[in-house]
Amino acid sequence: MKEKEQELLLLIEKEGRMAEATLAKMLDTSKEDVSSMLRSLEKKKIILGYSAIIDWTKVNIAETVTAMIDVKVTPKRGVGFDEVAERIYRFKEVKATYLMSGTYDLSVVIEGRSMSEIANFVSEKLSTLDSVISTTTHFQLKKYKHDGVVFGEDEDDDKRMVVSP
Amino acid sequence: MTSIKTSHHPQLSDAVNRIEPSGIRRFFDLASSMDNIISLGVGEPDYSTPWNVREASIHSLERGVTSYTANAGLIELREAISRYLQKRFQVSYDPENEVVVTVGASEGIDLALRAILNPGDEVLIAEPCFVSYAPLVSLVGGIPVPIPTSIETDFEVDAAEVEARITNNTKALMLSFPNNPTGAVMGMEGLKKIAEVVIKHNLIVLSDEIYAELSYDAEHVSVPVLDGMWERTILISGFSKAFAMTGWRIGYVAAPEPYAKAMLKIHQYAMMCASTMAQYAALEAMTNGRDEMEEMVTNYRQRRNFFVKSLREIGLTCHTPGGAFYAFPSIKSTGLTSEEFAEKLLIDQRVAVVPGHVFGEGGEGHIRCSYAASMKQLEEAIERIDAFLKSL
Ligand SMILES: Cc1ncc(COP(=O)(O)O)c(C=O)c1O
């Protein structure tokens, strides 16, 4: 991968909405070059999408509950953990699924509208899967930092003097 | 309680009366009285000190490490500085005898000048430059002699200009690259020519390399690395810029033993030692601070690219600043002086910049814009400056 592409990825990973013209200037290249790099990175599925980081607690209509579930499973011959992982991550409630080292196998992140909705999902969908041996559900109580972004922090608070040598 | 007042006329020294308050002050007062300002007038990083550095200092306080250190600074810190200078810039200093930890590079500059100057000695100062050099020379009775640099030569110092100003009283040459306010850098080739002149006339060089890490296009060349220069150079640096540690007030000087010992003598009586908690923070910055610092440098480079290109797009002439975090565009095409330009820009469009003339000769006709600001602020500032230029 070209160095410019890597630099571009690091920039948009932090700030996905930066205009192509701005990115071009920052990377000391042309706008066309940035467009074509972005298109090629999208095509190669290196860039999978562009999303916003939202503090939903500030939006009263849409309070969501997030749970992280430790799942122990019996891997199947030939397909290992991948098959059961796929059966789990295909549910739209599942926001993330990771294979873990340590005392359990899969870490599953679930979002729902209420704790009971998540409890239902776990008891009806997750625990009933053949390969699932056990689940431990942890509800998130407060989000301090997510994907490198600190929630509730006022970043524009500049403490410097307006003019200094 | 009331006390009886006697008549007393303030009796100040001639030296202090000789120096003027910094020209930046007026802009500070003016800008401070306004709101909705976008400030490109700030000579410090827009980052807070990396957390691990802050945490190390907090930890030192928790352990109750609150006493004086050795006058020259914690030996661990001096060793870390010495290793760093060797590894990063290939210059060797003995941590025992050739490094002194100071209260910012600012104290380092003062120490160096006080250690070498007799009244009447002349110090050549490459200008435009940081505002403290000339006043500090004057305070010890020295005579500052400006060497102007200009946009035509990308603000590099021309050896012939140096030689032309050397007299029997010339004692030292003050250099600072990457430069505040121009962002100029000097490579091996240009420095070699200066070194020749300096050696021929047996001068001392004070090299303020506080922006060394903030070099974007080429590796920084440290002055003492040049043949024949180590023995005649006092290297001044610090943590303020690279590690975003301006408020800690911590820096260092490195020099051959006789110079270092002389500076230590002054430092030990005037300062005792640099702040202990700041020294622990600096030690952490030296040992574990590299990754985060490099990330900041990458971000400055990207913002430099954006800002300088944008300035050119809206019609200002600007050389490519190879280091520090300043752009120094020419505003001569507007017909305004830099003072008029900066003041009008502040009042009309609420963008604070610093007029170039406050940084000495060669600065008039330019403004210093610090791009140590968020991309949002920089984009907005460009729009406002554009509107301002169109309104003229
Ligand atoms: C060239 C130069 N030298 C020295 C300093 C002072 O640095 P310190 O904070 O280490 O005293 C500055 C700060 O603006 C500077 O620009």
GROMACS .gro file of C-alpha atoms in nm, chain A residues 37-123:
model
   87
   37MET     CA    1  -0.767   0.655  -0.389
   38LEU     CA    2  -1.098   0.656  -0.202
   39ARG     CA    3  -1.276   0.472  -0.480
   40SER     CA    4  -1.007   0.210  -0.503
   41LEU     CA    5  -0.999   0.162  -0.125
   42GLU     CA    6  -1.376   0.122  -0.127
   43LYS     CA    7  -1.359  -0.128  -0.411
   44LYS     CA    8  -1.096  -0.331  -0.228
   45LYS     CA    9  -1.326  -0.330   0.075
   46ILE     CA   10  -1.057  -0.161   0.282
   47ILE     CA   11  -1.299   0.123   0.343
   48LEU     CA   12  -1.621  -0.057   0.433
   49GLY     CA   13  -1.837   0.244   0.505
   50TYR     CA   14  -1.855   0.589   0.660
   51SER     CA   15  -2.044   0.640   0.983
   52ALA     CA   16  -2.093   0.896   1.254
   53ILE     CA   17  -2.016   0.861   1.624
   54ILE     CA   18  -2.329   0.969   1.807
   55ASP     CA   19  -2.395   1.029   2.172
   56TRP     CA   20  -2.745   0.882   2.182
   57THR     CA   21  -2.791   0.975   2.546
   58LYS     CA   22  -2.839   1.332   2.424
   59VAL     CA   23  -3.126   1.223   2.197
   60ASN     CA   24  -3.420   1.152   2.427
   61ILE     CA   25  -3.633   0.962   2.179
   62ALA     CA   26  -3.390   0.687   2.105
   63GLU     CA   27  -3.232   0.554   2.425
   64THR     CA   28  -3.070   0.219   2.351
   65VAL     CA   29  -2.926  -0.049   2.574
   66THR     CA   30  -2.600  -0.214   2.490
   67ALA     CA   31  -2.483  -0.548   2.626
   68MET     CA   32  -2.159  -0.737   2.585
   69ILE     CA   33  -2.212  -1.110   2.600
   70ASP     CA   34  -1.940  -1.365   2.665
   71VAL     CA   35  -2.035  -1.680   2.478
   72LYS     CA   36  -1.880  -2.025   2.523
   73VAL     CA   37  -1.931  -2.255   2.228
   74THR     CA   38  -1.822  -2.598   2.104
   75PRO     CA   39  -1.638  -2.551   1.776
   76LYS     CA   40  -1.744  -2.778   1.492
   77ARG     CA   41  -1.505  -3.009   1.305
   78GLY     CA   42  -1.396  -2.856   0.977
   79VAL     CA   43  -1.543  -2.508   1.029
   80GLY     CA   44  -1.420  -2.429   1.380
   81PHE     CA   45  -1.573  -2.121   1.532
   82ASP     CA   46  -1.657  -1.949   1.207
   83GLU     CA   47  -1.988  -2.122   1.146
   84VAL     CA   48  -2.136  -2.052   1.486
   85ALA     CA   49  -1.998  -1.698   1.477
   86GLU     CA   50  -2.175  -1.640   1.148
   87ARG     CA   51  -2.503  -1.773   1.283
   88ILE     CA   52  -2.473  -1.520   1.561
   89TYR     CA   53  -2.352  -1.211   1.374
   90ARG     CA   54  -2.623  -1.242   1.110
   91PHE     CA   55  -2.884  -1.128   1.362
   92LYS     CA   56  -2.940  -0.757   1.307
   93GLU     CA   57  -2.937  -0.689   1.682
   94VAL     CA   58  -2.573  -0.797   1.691
   95LYS     CA   59  -2.345  -0.496   1.644
   96ALA     CA   60  -2.013  -0.675   1.677
   97THR     CA   61  -1.874  -1.024   1.718
   98TYR     CA   62  -1.517  -1.117   1.807
   99LEU     CA   63  -1.337  -1.446   1.860
  100MET     CA   64  -1.148  -1.418   2.188
  101SER     CA   65  -0.865  -1.590   2.366
  102GLY     CA   66  -0.920  -1.675   2.733
  103THR     CA   67  -1.208  -1.810   2.936
  104TYR     CA   68  -1.478  -1.774   2.672
  105ASP     CA   69  -1.484  -1.792   2.293
  106LEU     CA   70  -1.701  -1.525   2.135
  107SER     CA   71  -1.764  -1.172   2.249
  108VAL     CA   72  -2.095  -1.048   2.113
  109VAL     CA   73  -2.212  -0.688   2.135
  110ILE     CA   74  -2.587  -0.642   2.121
  111GLU     CA   75  -2.797  -0.329   2.104
  112GLY     CA   76  -3.165  -0.321   2.192
  113ARG     CA   77  -3.434  -0.081   2.304
  114SER     CA   78  -3.458  -0.227   2.653
  115MET     CA   79  -3.295  -0.476   2.887
  116SER     CA   80  -3.587  -0.716   2.843
  117GLU     CA   81  -3.549  -0.704   2.467
  118ILE     CA   82  -3.186  -0.809   2.504
  119ALA     CA   83  -3.275  -1.072   2.766
  120ASN     CA   84  -3.526  -1.218   2.523
  121PHE     CA   85  -3.271  -1.227   2.246
  122VAL     CA   86  -3.021  -1.408   2.466
  123SER     CA   87  -3.264  -1.665   2.600
   0.00000   0.00000   0.00000
